[in-house]
């Protein structure tokens, strides 16, 4: 079981690694194209999308770095290794996206009052390429998106990018036929709104993990009742669950055991509990045990 689990973990890491590298390369290429075209045709919505995509490239690169750091073995100074960087990167990424939103909104409002003439079809063509690149890259992360907050955030970003691009295709066509150039600014504001919604959840979760909060996919009450159902366990207290990284979690707890459980039976009992908790996505478990009659002082 342990071997299978670690082998599966390795496979996931390899797949994710490849997805990040491909994602970074394709998106960086697209940012360059968008920036050149955006400046050439003077379209704010294309430029703000380029800025947004550049922030995503940064996000992907940081997430990849965090994944690399996760593999570094622990040291005497860092007894958990550098696993926590994955959490800090997720938090930093969400902050970075908030700054991007601010810049887009500022530019859009400024341009709203002095619309520039732009070729709508060029906007549509560029955005069309964006849909293919973003959607294609998002699919690379689809399989493993529930395994890790960084993978999930990459998936959500790329998917929202594809939606934004789809909106820009429509926007470009509308501008081409109606010559309502202020729509360029309006689409920039809509892009900002979409990014804000997807960033907000990421920010809340990464902030919770940074503060060693219980990860959102683990429920403390469930964990406690699961342990209490194990034969020989009378009570569970002093339970602490916290993230070691964006994929691994740790837990410490005190178990009050039935006096009938002998010291020889303890390892077996702990092993059973650890096995149960592995299915709850808690990989590192430390258990303290005490006997029920210890409370009266007659151990």
XYZ file of C-alpha atoms in Angstrom:
299
model
C 0.000 0.000 0.000
C 2.738 2.468 1.028
C 4.793 1.599 -2.047
C 1.790 1.994 -4.359
C 0.972 5.293 -2.730
C 4.494 6.689 -3.205
C 4.628 5.374 -6.782
C 1.306 7.071 -7.530
C 2.623 10.259 -5.898
C 5.741 10.136 -8.131
C 3.603 9.668 -11.261
C 1.397 12.602 -10.275
C 4.457 14.803 -9.698
C 5.929 13.848 -13.099
C 2.648 14.568 -14.919
C 2.234 17.875 -13.102
C 5.856 18.801 -13.806
C 5.389 18.267 -17.548
C 2.099 20.177 -17.508
C 3.780 23.166 -15.861
C 6.695 23.229 -18.319
C 4.396 22.986 -21.372
C 2.034 25.559 -19.855
C 4.808 28.063 -19.174
C 6.318 27.710 -22.667
C 3.027 28.060 -24.586
C 1.717 30.912 -22.471
C 4.961 32.870 -22.626
C 4.876 32.587 -26.409
C 1.283 33.812 -26.433
C 2.074 36.765 -24.120
C 4.727 37.959 -26.590
C 2.270 37.707 -29.523
C -0.486 39.491 -27.550
C 1.815 42.267 -26.358
C 3.142 42.953 -29.878
C -0.344 42.963 -31.434
C -1.876 44.917 -28.517
C 0.688 47.693 -28.892
C 0.387 47.660 -32.692
C -3.408 48.036 -32.748
C -3.553 50.029 -29.474
C -6.150 47.753 -27.854
C -6.367 47.919 -24.083
C -8.366 44.696 -23.748
C -5.693 42.761 -25.685
C -2.931 44.380 -23.619
C -4.704 43.749 -20.312
C -5.199 40.143 -21.366
C -1.466 39.972 -22.143
C -0.738 41.357 -18.658
C -3.120 38.836 -17.152
C -1.469 35.989 -19.076
C 1.966 37.192 -18.024
C 0.852 37.037 -14.380
C -0.279 33.471 -15.108
C 3.124 32.571 -16.524
C 4.598 33.902 -13.266
C 2.072 31.836 -11.338
C 2.946 28.668 -13.252
C 6.693 29.286 -12.895
C 6.396 29.845 -9.128
C 4.246 26.745 -8.719
C 6.815 24.707 -10.638
C 9.576 26.066 -8.390
C 7.540 25.133 -5.310
C 7.126 21.586 -6.669
C 10.894 21.301 -7.182
C 11.545 22.551 -3.632
C 9.090 20.005 -2.252
C 11.439 17.185 -3.246
C 14.399 18.592 -1.282
C 15.107 16.466 1.772
C 14.738 17.910 5.268
C 17.756 19.364 7.056
C 18.670 20.078 10.688
C 17.462 23.645 10.221
C 14.382 22.800 8.163
C 13.107 19.568 9.649
C 10.110 19.551 7.303
C 12.247 20.430 4.251
C 10.887 23.213 2.028
C 7.422 21.768 1.565
C 5.665 24.847 2.911
C 6.914 26.926 -0.051
C 4.015 25.449 -2.060
C 1.587 27.140 0.334
C 3.454 30.452 0.364
C 3.633 30.439 -3.433
C -0.137 29.945 -3.686
C -0.609 32.945 -1.355
C 1.897 35.059 -3.300
C 0.222 34.114 -6.593
C -3.160 35.309 -5.383
C -1.625 38.631 -4.209
C 0.064 39.009 -7.610
C -3.276 38.521 -9.367
C -4.886 41.206 -7.190
C -2.219 43.668 -8.341
C -2.901 42.675 -11.967
C -6.622 43.337 -11.421
C -5.842 46.790 -10.025
C -3.725 47.681 -13.058
C -6.377 46.470 -15.523
C -9.187 48.387 -13.785
C -7.115 51.578 -13.648
C -6.286 51.345 -17.363
C -9.856 50.527 -18.362
C -11.413 53.448 -16.462
C -8.787 55.813 -17.883
C -9.492 54.616 -21.446
C -13.277 54.628 -20.929
C -13.412 58.423 -21.182
C -11.197 58.616 -24.277
C -11.917 55.546 -26.443
C -9.387 54.791 -29.195
C -10.222 53.401 -32.595
C -9.165 49.729 -32.785
C -9.481 46.966 -35.429
C -12.003 44.571 -33.937
C -11.128 41.598 -36.142
C -7.483 41.616 -35.011
C -8.726 41.435 -31.399
C -10.902 38.440 -32.286
C -8.140 36.557 -34.115
C -5.646 37.013 -31.266
C -8.271 35.986 -28.687
C -9.099 32.915 -30.788
C -5.482 31.764 -30.533
C -5.765 32.439 -26.783
C -8.720 30.073 -26.410
C -6.784 27.215 -28.031
C -3.610 27.774 -25.966
C -5.326 28.336 -22.607
C -7.906 25.593 -22.938
C -5.289 23.136 -24.204
C -2.988 23.908 -21.276
C -5.839 23.738 -18.748
C -6.601 20.185 -19.899
C -3.063 19.137 -18.897
C -3.936 19.964 -15.282
C -7.448 18.508 -15.313
C -6.541 15.024 -14.031
C -4.580 16.127 -10.969
C -6.392 19.323 -10.043
C -7.832 17.918 -6.790
C -4.406 16.732 -5.578
C -2.899 20.139 -4.899
C -3.946 23.771 -4.412
C -1.290 24.994 -6.883
C -2.411 22.588 -9.594
C -6.009 23.596 -8.967
C -5.141 27.284 -9.158
C -3.227 26.731 -12.427
C -6.216 24.850 -13.840
C -8.693 27.550 -12.767
C -6.522 30.364 -14.096
C -6.043 28.768 -17.484
C -9.723 27.931 -17.729
C -10.737 31.479 -16.818
C -8.190 32.732 -19.393
C -9.888 30.633 -22.043
C -13.266 32.138 -21.038
C -11.814 35.643 -21.134
C -10.422 34.955 -24.609
C -13.840 33.700 -25.716
C -15.340 36.968 -24.439
C -12.733 38.944 -26.368
C -13.552 37.070 -29.592
C -17.175 38.161 -29.227
C -16.071 41.662 -28.197
C -13.804 42.045 -31.225
C -16.585 41.035 -33.604
C -19.038 43.446 -31.921
C -16.489 46.311 -32.109
C -15.841 45.503 -35.780
C -19.519 45.823 -36.702
C -20.676 48.582 -34.338
C -17.535 50.760 -33.967
C -18.382 51.166 -30.255
C -14.761 51.479 -29.168
C -15.580 52.019 -25.492
C -16.506 48.320 -25.416
C -12.746 47.643 -25.362
C -12.612 49.166 -21.853
C -15.777 47.391 -20.784
C -14.275 44.010 -21.730
C -11.141 44.878 -19.766
C -13.303 45.473 -16.669
C -15.151 42.179 -17.216
C -11.768 40.397 -17.471
C -10.778 41.973 -14.138
C -14.036 40.794 -12.536
C -13.524 37.210 -13.712
C -9.961 37.130 -12.372
C -11.128 38.559 -9.019
C -13.722 35.814 -8.507
C -11.266 32.974 -9.201
C -8.503 34.641 -7.157
C -10.656 35.244 -4.086
C -11.154 31.531 -3.332
C -7.484 30.765 -3.937
C -6.491 33.584 -1.613
C -8.794 32.415 1.175
C -7.544 28.831 0.994
C -3.850 29.732 0.744
C -4.201 32.173 3.648
C -5.834 29.444 5.732
C -2.986 27.032 4.921
C -0.353 29.704 5.683
C -1.895 30.084 9.132
C -1.726 26.311 9.657
C -5.499 26.038 9.460
C -7.126 22.682 8.768
C -7.168 22.236 4.946
C -10.636 22.649 3.443
C -10.841 19.017 2.259
C -10.345 17.667 5.818
C -13.038 17.876 8.518
C -11.857 17.711 12.116
C -15.098 16.229 13.496
C -15.010 13.449 10.891
C -11.399 12.599 11.730
C -12.109 12.478 15.486
C -15.210 10.282 15.102
C -13.280 7.985 12.752
C -10.560 7.446 15.394
C -13.135 6.976 18.159
C -14.738 4.132 16.205
C -11.474 2.134 16.415
C -11.834 -0.633 18.982
C -9.959 0.143 22.192
C -10.026 3.941 21.789
C -12.096 5.589 24.527
C -11.416 9.228 23.779
C -9.448 11.544 21.478
C -8.246 14.994 22.491
C -5.556 17.635 21.790
C -6.084 17.099 18.059
C -4.032 19.347 15.759
C -4.149 19.088 11.970
C -2.048 21.336 9.759
C -0.620 21.417 6.223
C 3.028 20.528 5.603
C 2.679 21.569 1.977
C -0.125 22.111 -0.498
C -0.425 18.316 -0.876
C 0.625 16.788 2.472
C -0.853 17.173 5.935
C 0.225 16.314 9.476
C -1.640 15.570 12.677
C -0.940 15.076 16.381
C -3.455 13.698 18.880
C -3.767 12.185 22.360
C -5.609 8.891 22.602
C -7.181 7.617 25.794
C -7.154 3.829 25.500
C -9.266 1.204 27.164
C -7.342 -0.406 30.093
C -7.878 -3.797 28.411
C -5.474 -2.796 25.604
C -2.027 -4.126 26.468
C 1.174 -2.291 25.584
C 1.921 -4.990 23.001
C -1.323 -4.202 21.206
C -0.588 -0.483 20.954
C 1.577 -0.538 17.776
C -1.128 -2.501 15.950
C -3.792 0.004 17.059
C -1.691 2.994 15.989
C -0.994 1.360 12.645
C -4.730 0.890 12.054
C -5.409 4.557 12.866
C -2.587 5.754 10.594
C -3.989 3.659 7.764
C -7.453 5.188 8.254
C -6.008 8.702 8.297
C -4.045 8.175 5.106
C -7.410 7.855 3.347
C -8.354 11.213 4.897
C -5.272 12.747 3.228
C -3.268 12.951 6.484
C 0.160 11.452 5.855
C 2.213 12.329 8.940
C 0.594 11.220 12.188
C 1.960 11.423 15.743
C -0.132 9.725 18.447
C 0.314 9.947 22.210
C -1.437 7.275 24.237
C -2.638 7.140 27.825
C -4.795 4.672 29.765
C -8.213 5.578 31.056
C -7.338 4.683 34.651
C -4.253 6.955 34.516
C -6.505 9.891 35.250
C -7.135 8.594 38.752
C -3.388 8.198 39.165
C -3.413 4.362 39.378
C -1.518 3.492 36.195
